[in-house]
Amino acid sequence: MATHGSGRRAEYAAVTRQAILTAARQLFVERGYFDTRVEDIAHAARVAVPTVYAAGGGKSGLLRTLIEDGVHAAEAGGIHDHIAAQTDPVALLRMIVDGTCDEFGKWGPLMRQVTAAAPKDAAVRESLGVAHASLRAGLAATASRLDELGALRPGLTVATATDVLWYFLGNGSYFTLTDDCGWPLERSAQWLYECLTTTLIDRGAG
């Protein structure tokens, strides 16, 4: 049985961990991954440098934890169950586009820095791979569900439909539309939805 003291220590450790992760995320976004030092994170979180290493294992560990926490939160929301429950292919695409739009709104600033740093750091590439694998799994489930509903255009395989979803809904498309083109996120999502319905859905189905 946990004692009162051990419970307080666990609570303090959780609060400290969250402060460190929050500081790391903010600094990664503001300064970039390479220009953020562990000392900066410790200062922002108001903890000692060894505490940062103990909580996250340095910058690469903190980044990996941030991404894994985001992935777990998304999966805990039951996205795969929601995909499987959809019976309207157009509504399914709307749900997936809205979902990726929401996630990009929350994670886009960090993912810009991760994408920029990945070519120069193997640990960052691994963390980016975790995020990509989670998104691609959801898109593959979407393509499979569209196939089960008989909604894919003739000649489209599940694998190709997954690739199309990835092309339109990966971070790269959102970066291009919002950063390079200056489109608002909502306009970007609506255009992506319209492109996907035209590209994937067999209008003669049903």
Short mmCIF file of C-alpha atoms in Angstrom, two decimals:
data_model
loop_
_atom_site.label_atom_id
_atom_site.label_comp_id
_atom_site.label_asym_id
_atom_site.label_seq_id
_atom_site.Cartn_x
_atom_site.Cartn_y
_atom_site.Cartn_z
CA MET A 1 0.00 0.00 0.00
CA ALA A 2 1.36 3.40 -0.95
CA THR A 3 2.10 5.75 1.89
CA HIS A 4 0.99 9.38 1.96
CA GLY A 5 4.59 10.44 1.45
CA SER A 6 5.11 8.20 -1.57
CA GLY A 7 1.88 9.49 -3.09
CA ARG A 8 3.05 13.07 -2.69
CA ARG A 9 6.40 12.21 -4.26
CA ALA A 10 4.70 10.58 -7.21
CA GLU A 11 2.47 13.62 -7.66
CA TYR A 12 5.45 15.95 -7.52
CA ALA A 13 7.33 13.80 -10.03
CA ALA A 14 4.39 13.91 -12.43
CA VAL A 15 4.07 17.69 -12.12
CA THR A 16 7.82 18.10 -12.61
CA ARG A 17 7.80 15.84 -15.67
CA GLN A 18 4.97 17.80 -17.23
CA ALA A 19 6.72 21.12 -16.55
CA ILE A 20 9.85 19.82 -18.27
CA LEU A 21 7.89 18.54 -21.28
CA THR A 22 5.96 21.79 -21.58
CA ALA A 23 9.17 23.81 -21.44
CA ALA A 24 10.87 21.56 -23.99
CA ARG A 25 7.97 21.79 -26.42
CA GLN A 26 7.78 25.56 -26.16
CA LEU A 27 11.51 26.01 -26.65
CA PHE A 28 11.69 23.53 -29.54
CA VAL A 29 8.96 25.53 -31.28
CA GLU A 30 10.43 28.94 -30.53
CA ARG A 31 14.14 28.23 -31.08
CA GLY A 32 14.29 25.01 -33.02
CA TYR A 33 15.60 21.67 -31.84
CA PHE A 34 19.32 22.33 -32.31
CA ASP A 35 19.26 25.82 -30.78
CA THR A 36 17.56 24.57 -27.62
CA ARG A 37 19.91 23.44 -24.85
CA VAL A 38 19.07 21.17 -21.95
CA GLU A 39 20.12 24.05 -19.71
CA ASP A 40 17.46 26.24 -21.34
CA ILE A 41 14.81 23.61 -20.69
CA ALA A 42 15.87 23.27 -17.08
CA HIS A 43 15.75 27.04 -16.59
CA ALA A 44 12.30 27.35 -18.18
CA ALA A 45 10.96 24.44 -16.11
CA ARG A 46 12.68 25.77 -12.96
CA VAL A 47 14.47 22.51 -12.26
CA ALA A 48 18.09 21.37 -12.15
CA VAL A 49 19.75 20.09 -15.31
CA PRO A 50 20.13 16.54 -13.91
CA THR A 51 16.38 16.51 -13.30
CA VAL A 52 15.78 17.08 -17.01
CA TYR A 53 17.98 14.12 -17.87
CA ALA A 54 16.32 11.98 -15.22
CA ALA A 55 12.84 12.85 -16.48
CA GLY A 56 13.42 12.55 -20.19
CA GLY A 57 16.95 11.52 -21.03
CA GLY A 58 17.98 14.79 -22.65
CA LYS A 59 16.61 16.57 -25.70
CA SER A 60 16.10 13.52 -27.89
CA GLY A 61 14.32 11.66 -25.11
CA LEU A 62 12.05 14.60 -24.39
CA LEU A 63 11.15 14.95 -28.05
CA ARG A 64 10.40 11.23 -28.30
CA THR A 65 8.22 11.46 -25.17
CA LEU A 66 6.32 14.47 -26.52
CA ILE A 67 5.53 12.67 -29.76
CA GLU A 68 4.67 9.37 -28.09
CA ASP A 69 2.37 11.14 -25.62
CA GLY A 70 0.61 12.82 -28.54
CA VAL A 71 0.26 9.53 -30.40
CA HIS A 72 -1.11 7.75 -27.33
CA ALA A 73 -3.59 10.56 -26.68
CA ALA A 74 -4.88 10.36 -30.25
CA GLU A 75 -5.18 6.58 -30.12
CA ALA A 76 -6.90 6.74 -26.73
CA GLY A 77 -9.60 8.80 -28.40
CA GLY A 78 -10.73 5.64 -30.20
CA ILE A 79 -9.99 6.80 -33.73
CA HIS A 80 -9.83 3.26 -35.14
CA ASP A 81 -13.20 2.40 -33.57
CA HIS A 82 -14.69 5.57 -35.06
CA ILE A 83 -13.33 4.65 -38.48
CA ALA A 84 -14.75 1.13 -38.28
CA ALA A 85 -18.16 2.46 -37.18
CA GLN A 86 -18.60 4.80 -40.16
CA THR A 87 -21.06 3.65 -42.80
CA ASP A 88 -21.03 6.76 -45.00
CA PRO A 89 -17.78 7.06 -47.03
CA VAL A 90 -18.10 10.81 -47.49
CA ALA A 91 -18.71 11.31 -43.77
CA LEU A 92 -15.67 9.11 -43.10
CA LEU A 93 -13.46 11.33 -45.23
CA ARG A 94 -14.88 14.41 -43.53
CA MET A 95 -14.06 12.91 -40.14
CA ILE A 96 -10.49 12.03 -41.14
CA VAL A 97 -9.79 15.41 -42.69
CA ASP A 98 -11.21 17.23 -39.68
CA GLY A 99 -9.17 15.00 -37.40
CA THR A 100 -5.89 15.64 -39.19
CA CYS A 101 -6.70 19.35 -39.31
CA ASP A 102 -7.24 19.44 -35.55
CA GLU A 103 -4.03 17.50 -34.91
CA PHE A 104 -2.04 19.75 -37.23
CA GLY A 105 -3.40 22.78 -35.42
CA LYS A 106 -2.09 21.36 -32.15
CA TRP A 107 1.15 19.79 -33.34
CA GLY A 108 2.08 21.69 -36.51
CA PRO A 109 4.43 24.19 -34.83
CA LEU A 110 6.44 21.40 -33.21
CA MET A 111 6.37 19.15 -36.27
CA ARG A 112 7.80 21.95 -38.41
CA GLN A 113 10.88 21.96 -36.20
CA VAL A 114 11.05 18.17 -36.05
CA THR A 115 10.84 17.91 -39.84
CA ALA A 116 13.58 20.52 -40.22
CA ALA A 117 15.89 18.77 -37.75
CA ALA A 118 15.28 15.17 -38.86
CA PRO A 119 17.74 15.09 -41.79
CA LYS A 120 20.60 15.98 -39.43
CA ASP A 121 19.80 13.82 -36.40
CA ALA A 122 19.01 10.10 -36.29
CA ALA A 123 17.14 10.32 -32.98
CA VAL A 124 14.89 13.05 -34.34
CA ARG A 125 14.24 10.96 -37.45
CA GLU A 126 13.17 8.08 -35.24
CA SER A 127 10.74 10.33 -33.36
CA LEU A 128 9.36 11.66 -36.62
CA GLY A 129 8.92 8.06 -37.74
CA VAL A 130 6.77 7.36 -34.68
CA ALA A 131 4.44 10.22 -35.61
CA HIS A 132 4.32 9.18 -39.26
CA ALA A 133 3.62 5.54 -38.43
CA SER A 134 0.67 6.48 -36.25
CA LEU A 135 -0.84 8.75 -38.88
CA ARG A 136 -0.29 6.25 -41.67
CA ALA A 137 -1.94 3.49 -39.63
CA GLY A 138 -5.04 5.63 -39.28
CA LEU A 139 -5.05 6.44 -42.98
CA ALA A 140 -4.61 2.77 -43.87
CA ALA A 141 -7.60 1.93 -41.68
CA THR A 142 -9.58 4.62 -43.48
CA ALA A 143 -8.66 3.24 -46.90
CA SER A 144 -9.61 -0.26 -45.77
CA ARG A 145 -12.97 0.95 -44.49
CA LEU A 146 -13.68 2.77 -47.75
CA ASP A 147 -12.92 -0.48 -49.57
CA GLU A 148 -15.22 -2.45 -47.26
CA LEU A 149 -17.99 0.04 -48.04
CA GLY A 150 -17.42 -0.43 -51.78
CA ALA A 151 -16.71 3.28 -52.08
CA LEU A 152 -13.29 3.38 -53.77
CA ARG A 153 -13.12 4.40 -57.39
CA PRO A 154 -12.64 1.50 -59.82
CA GLY A 155 -9.02 0.39 -60.05
CA LEU A 156 -8.00 1.89 -56.72
CA THR A 157 -6.45 -0.57 -54.31
CA VAL A 158 -6.36 -0.10 -50.56
CA ALA A 159 -2.59 0.43 -50.78
CA THR A 160 -2.98 3.17 -53.40
CA ALA A 161 -5.82 4.80 -51.48
CA THR A 162 -3.61 4.83 -48.38
CA ASP A 163 -0.86 6.54 -50.36
CA VAL A 164 -3.32 9.13 -51.68
CA LEU A 165 -4.57 9.87 -48.17
CA TRP A 166 -0.97 10.18 -46.99
CA TYR A 167 -0.14 12.55 -49.87
CA PHE A 168 -3.03 14.87 -49.05
CA LEU A 169 -3.15 14.61 -45.26
CA GLY A 170 0.49 14.27 -44.24
CA ASN A 171 2.19 17.22 -42.59
CA GLY A 172 3.83 18.16 -45.87
CA SER A 173 0.53 19.13 -47.50
CA TYR A 174 -0.52 21.21 -44.51
CA PHE A 175 2.91 22.90 -44.41
CA THR A 176 2.65 23.79 -48.10
CA LEU A 177 -0.88 25.16 -47.89
CA THR A 178 -0.55 27.06 -44.62
CA ASP A 179 3.11 28.16 -44.73
CA ASP A 180 3.95 28.52 -48.42
CA CYS A 181 0.51 29.49 -49.73
CA GLY A 182 -0.65 31.34 -46.63
CA TRP A 183 -4.04 29.62 -46.54
CA PRO A 184 -5.96 29.51 -43.26
CA LEU A 185 -6.06 26.03 -41.77
CA GLU A 186 -9.82 25.73 -42.24
CA ARG A 187 -9.59 26.60 -45.94
CA SER A 188 -6.76 24.10 -46.34
CA ALA A 189 -8.81 21.33 -44.73
CA GLN A 190 -11.84 22.06 -46.90
CA TRP A 191 -9.77 21.94 -50.10
CA LEU A 192 -8.11 18.69 -49.03
CA TYR A 193 -11.52 17.18 -48.30
CA GLU A 194 -12.82 18.18 -51.73
CA CYS A 195 -9.74 16.75 -53.44
CA LEU A 196 -10.02 13.47 -51.58
CA THR A 197 -13.70 12.96 -52.30
CA THR A 198 -13.04 13.56 -55.98
CA THR A 199 -9.93 11.36 -56.08
CA LEU A 200 -11.07 8.42 -53.96
CA ILE A 201 -14.84 8.10 -53.96
CA ASP A 202 -16.74 6.19 -56.62
CA ARG A 203 -19.75 8.43 -57.14
CA GLY A 204 -21.59 5.55 -58.79
CA ALA A 205 -21.30 3.32 -55.74
CA GLY A 206 -24.47 2.38 -53.95
#
